[in-house]
């Protein structure tokens, strides 16, 4: 029986395991399906990681190495090349690997760190032919940066999420011509710094409020893409078509938390995040099972994933060493223009000083205010100069604010100041 | 007065740089933003990240980066020089694979032990 089994050895899993060790757990196992730890960081060779966590600018592999090195100083076990098939509410973990076959492991606590996966062409239904040459941006990134394959020469990118932007620059550096980055929404889904250094630096045009309306093929490979401008109802405007001769389409159209194991374990899900509903300490609806990182909600920065996962790891240690947290839970409601919150529930009684709350707004805001109310009274407000759906917001709700909430709920809303 | 988005960190501060006033920067929320604003107008620089060939490693490519920011105009020249580099495993983080890349004075170093 392990004190803790961590599902996934990416940034979330590494931080959660390390933090649980620091808090006193001594029998910890990380199960990872890949041949090495580090997860998606291994293919994110660009820099910009770690500014918050380490106060320096690291590449993805360097950031992963920091955590892997930390873990080497502990007794945390790492089981590689091993797939988790099932977890149960009774905290049993079914795993399979070529080396050790099928095993059922038991744990006093579990932290879910499976991360997320990319939305594909099928998920967004782009019309046209079905040729080779259509990749998710992350698959192309893996081919290029790890396997050493150049996936195309003339590229159109759909979606302006960060991975798409990063790949626009990466493909350009490797000699491809990136013809356009096309974004459905009237604003970019990526970080502003990536717009600047991945598109503007290389004169790659960004078409906002546009989408791909047709993909055509020659000899089984992408040969042509049609792009249209969209009206306010996101319908293509006739006559606004742009035509691109290209051999490759990269999709950067969103990430979905990977929660098959979570659902099968009967853990309560939040349809807004596609992740588990969690309490203030990242505990799910099943006692002793925690979740953190992109499997809960998709983060902008790995630094935030590490911080959240350290809280989850510490909470797993607390659960094993001190027992289940007590107390009535406040429910966090989404007010105006707030898409979701994490956590969704807070046991105020268990909050020492303040509870971290993360959320995304639904539209771009300038000079705005985040309001916390209990439905009747405004309990707190936070000023923001700028908010956008592409940038996760964070507030700290002090215990004394939580204690003021009446009616068992708190609403988070955003509005112009 | 030129408007810029600071790219030093993911925060993305909107900077104003006054070229006629000693490149004075406003809108920054840290000293590094002020420095970025000054440099970006006069001599824009970037850290280059890429991969080079490696034999005998877990993967056929090894990630690398320049050990400092280099002039933007030199990025493609460094990419060309990196095409000529082949490493053999094992390599360690920080190991130099190219010195004085494209005459910039910057080194190119390994970012993953392979």
JSON list of C-alpha atoms in Angstrom, two decimals, chain A residues 177-258:
[
{"chain": "A", "resi": 177, "resn": "UNK", "atom": "CA", "xyz": [6.77, 29.49, -45.00]},
{"chain": "A", "resi": 178, "resn": "UNK", "atom": "CA", "xyz": [3.92, 30.17, -42.58]},
{"chain": "A", "resi": 179, "resn": "UNK", "atom": "CA", "xyz": [1.33, 31.93, -44.72]},
{"chain": "A", "resi": 180, "resn": "UNK", "atom": "CA", "xyz": [-1.22, 32.85, -42.08]},
{"chain": "A", "resi": 181, "resn": "UNK", "atom": "CA", "xyz": [-2.51, 32.33, -38.59]},
{"chain": "A", "resi": 182, "resn": "UNK", "atom": "CA", "xyz": [-6.31, 32.28, -38.67]},
{"chain": "A", "resi": 183, "resn": "UNK", "atom": "CA", "xyz": [-8.40, 32.90, -35.55]},
{"chain": "A", "resi": 184, "resn": "UNK", "atom": "CA", "xyz": [-12.17, 32.41, -35.24]},
{"chain": "A", "resi": 185, "resn": "UNK", "atom": "CA", "xyz": [-12.53, 34.87, -32.36]},
{"chain": "A", "resi": 186, "resn": "UNK", "atom": "CA", "xyz": [-12.01, 38.65, -32.59]},
{"chain": "A", "resi": 187, "resn": "UNK", "atom": "CA", "xyz": [-9.03, 38.30, -30.21]},
{"chain": "A", "resi": 188, "resn": "UNK", "atom": "CA", "xyz": [-6.12, 35.88, -29.91]},
{"chain": "A", "resi": 189, "resn": "UNK", "atom": "CA", "xyz": [-6.29, 32.91, -27.58]},
{"chain": "A", "resi": 190, "resn": "UNK", "atom": "CA", "xyz": [-2.55, 33.12, -26.94]},
{"chain": "A", "resi": 191, "resn": "UNK", "atom": "CA", "xyz": [-0.32, 35.22, -24.75]},
{"chain": "A", "resi": 192, "resn": "UNK", "atom": "CA", "xyz": [0.53, 38.67, -26.07]},
{"chain": "A", "resi": 193, "resn": "UNK", "atom": "CA", "xyz": [4.25, 37.97, -25.90]},
{"chain": "A", "resi": 194, "resn": "UNK", "atom": "CA", "xyz": [3.78, 35.03, -28.26]},
{"chain": "A", "resi": 195, "resn": "UNK", "atom": "CA", "xyz": [1.90, 37.21, -30.77]},
{"chain": "A", "resi": 196, "resn": "UNK", "atom": "CA", "xyz": [4.87, 39.59, -30.72]},
{"chain": "A", "resi": 197, "resn": "UNK", "atom": "CA", "xyz": [7.78, 37.19, -30.92]},
{"chain": "A", "resi": 198, "resn": "UNK", "atom": "CA", "xyz": [6.19, 34.35, -32.92]},
{"chain": "A", "resi": 199, "resn": "UNK", "atom": "CA", "xyz": [4.06, 36.22, -35.47]},
{"chain": "A", "resi": 200, "resn": "UNK", "atom": "CA", "xyz": [5.09, 39.90, -35.62]},
{"chain": "A", "resi": 201, "resn": "UNK", "atom": "CA", "xyz": [8.83, 39.09, -35.55]},
{"chain": "A", "resi": 202, "resn": "UNK", "atom": "CA", "xyz": [8.40, 36.98, -38.68]},
{"chain": "A", "resi": 203, "resn": "UNK", "atom": "CA", "xyz": [5.75, 39.06, -40.47]},
{"chain": "A", "resi": 204, "resn": "UNK", "atom": "CA", "xyz": [3.18, 36.30, -40.23]},
{"chain": "A", "resi": 205, "resn": "UNK", "atom": "CA", "xyz": [-0.30, 37.79, -40.65]},
{"chain": "A", "resi": 206, "resn": "UNK", "atom": "CA", "xyz": [-2.91, 37.09, -37.97]},
{"chain": "A", "resi": 207, "resn": "UNK", "atom": "CA", "xyz": [-6.47, 37.05, -39.34]},
{"chain": "A", "resi": 208, "resn": "UNK", "atom": "CA", "xyz": [-8.90, 37.60, -36.46]},
{"chain": "A", "resi": 209, "resn": "UNK", "atom": "CA", "xyz": [-12.61, 36.75, -36.92]},
{"chain": "A", "resi": 210, "resn": "UNK", "atom": "CA", "xyz": [-11.64, 34.40, -39.76]},
{"chain": "A", "resi": 211, "resn": "UNK", "atom": "CA", "xyz": [-11.78, 30.64, -40.18]},
{"chain": "A", "resi": 212, "resn": "UNK", "atom": "CA", "xyz": [-10.88, 27.87, -42.61]},
{"chain": "A", "resi": 213, "resn": "UNK", "atom": "CA", "xyz": [-13.93, 27.03, -44.74]},
{"chain": "A", "resi": 214, "resn": "UNK", "atom": "CA", "xyz": [-12.37, 24.49, -47.09]},
{"chain": "A", "resi": 215, "resn": "UNK", "atom": "CA", "xyz": [-9.36, 22.19, -47.29]},
{"chain": "A", "resi": 216, "resn": "UNK", "atom": "CA", "xyz": [-8.53, 20.73, -50.69]},
{"chain": "A", "resi": 217, "resn": "UNK", "atom": "CA", "xyz": [-6.14, 17.92, -51.57]},
{"chain": "A", "resi": 218, "resn": "UNK", "atom": "CA", "xyz": [-3.94, 16.77, -54.40]},
{"chain": "A", "resi": 219, "resn": "UNK", "atom": "CA", "xyz": [-2.47, 13.26, -54.39]},
{"chain": "A", "resi": 220, "resn": "UNK", "atom": "CA", "xyz": [-3.70, 12.70, -50.86]},
{"chain": "A", "resi": 221, "resn": "UNK", "atom": "CA", "xyz": [-1.90, 15.73, -49.40]},
{"chain": "A", "resi": 222, "resn": "UNK", "atom": "CA", "xyz": [-3.24, 19.18, -48.48]},
{"chain": "A", "resi": 223, "resn": "UNK", "atom": "CA", "xyz": [-2.87, 21.49, -51.49]},
{"chain": "A", "resi": 224, "resn": "UNK", "atom": "CA", "xyz": [-5.15, 24.44, -50.85]},
{"chain": "A", "resi": 225, "resn": "UNK", "atom": "CA", "xyz": [-7.00, 26.16, -48.02]},
{"chain": "A", "resi": 226, "resn": "UNK", "atom": "CA", "xyz": [-9.82, 28.68, -48.22]},
{"chain": "A", "resi": 227, "resn": "UNK", "atom": "CA", "xyz": [-10.32, 31.17, -45.38]},
{"chain": "A", "resi": 228, "resn": "UNK", "atom": "CA", "xyz": [-13.34, 33.43, -44.86]},
{"chain": "A", "resi": 229, "resn": "UNK", "atom": "CA", "xyz": [-14.00, 36.42, -42.68]},
{"chain": "A", "resi": 230, "resn": "UNK", "atom": "CA", "xyz": [-16.84, 35.85, -40.22]},
{"chain": "A", "resi": 231, "resn": "UNK", "atom": "CA", "xyz": [-19.76, 38.05, -39.28]},
{"chain": "A", "resi": 232, "resn": "UNK", "atom": "CA", "xyz": [-20.84, 38.71, -35.69]},
{"chain": "A", "resi": 233, "resn": "UNK", "atom": "CA", "xyz": [-22.69, 35.37, -35.67]},
{"chain": "A", "resi": 234, "resn": "UNK", "atom": "CA", "xyz": [-19.50, 33.60, -36.76]},
{"chain": "A", "resi": 235, "resn": "UNK", "atom": "CA", "xyz": [-20.94, 32.88, -40.20]},
{"chain": "A", "resi": 236, "resn": "UNK", "atom": "CA", "xyz": [-18.63, 33.17, -43.26]},
{"chain": "A", "resi": 237, "resn": "UNK", "atom": "CA", "xyz": [-19.19, 36.43, -45.19]},
{"chain": "A", "resi": 238, "resn": "UNK", "atom": "CA", "xyz": [-19.51, 35.62, -48.93]},
{"chain": "A", "resi": 239, "resn": "UNK", "atom": "CA", "xyz": [-16.85, 37.25, -51.08]},
{"chain": "A", "resi": 240, "resn": "UNK", "atom": "CA", "xyz": [-14.29, 37.66, -48.28]},
{"chain": "A", "resi": 241, "resn": "UNK", "atom": "CA", "xyz": [-12.42, 34.48, -49.15]},
{"chain": "A", "resi": 242, "resn": "UNK", "atom": "CA", "xyz": [-8.63, 34.33, -48.95]},
{"chain": "A", "resi": 243, "resn": "UNK", "atom": "CA", "xyz": [-6.97, 31.49, -50.88]},
{"chain": "A", "resi": 244, "resn": "UNK", "atom": "CA", "xyz": [-3.74, 29.81, -49.78]},
{"chain": "A", "resi": 245, "resn": "UNK", "atom": "CA", "xyz": [-1.67, 27.24, -51.65]},
{"chain": "A", "resi": 246, "resn": "UNK", "atom": "CA", "xyz": [-0.18, 25.18, -48.85]},
{"chain": "A", "resi": 247, "resn": "UNK", "atom": "CA", "xyz": [0.77, 21.62, -47.97]},
{"chain": "A", "resi": 248, "resn": "UNK", "atom": "CA", "xyz": [0.11, 21.73, -44.23]},
{"chain": "A", "resi": 249, "resn": "UNK", "atom": "CA", "xyz": [-2.59, 22.87, -41.80]},
{"chain": "A", "resi": 250, "resn": "UNK", "atom": "CA", "xyz": [-1.74, 23.07, -38.11]},
{"chain": "A", "resi": 251, "resn": "UNK", "atom": "CA", "xyz": [-4.61, 23.17, -35.61]},
{"chain": "A", "resi": 252, "resn": "UNK", "atom": "CA", "xyz": [-4.29, 25.06, -32.35]},
{"chain": "A", "resi": 253, "resn": "UNK", "atom": "CA", "xyz": [-7.94, 25.08, -31.45]},
{"chain": "A", "resi": 254, "resn": "UNK", "atom": "CA", "xyz": [-8.02, 24.31, -27.78]},
{"chain": "A", "resi": 255, "resn": "UNK", "atom": "CA", "xyz": [-7.11, 21.72, -25.19]},
{"chain": "A", "resi": 256, "resn": "UNK", "atom": "CA", "xyz": [-9.36, 19.28, -23.39]},
{"chain": "A", "resi": 257, "resn": "UNK", "atom": "CA", "xyz": [-8.48, 17.88, -19.95]},
{"chain": "A", "resi": 258, "resn": "UNK", "atom": "CA", "xyz": [-7.94, 14.14, -20.26]}
]
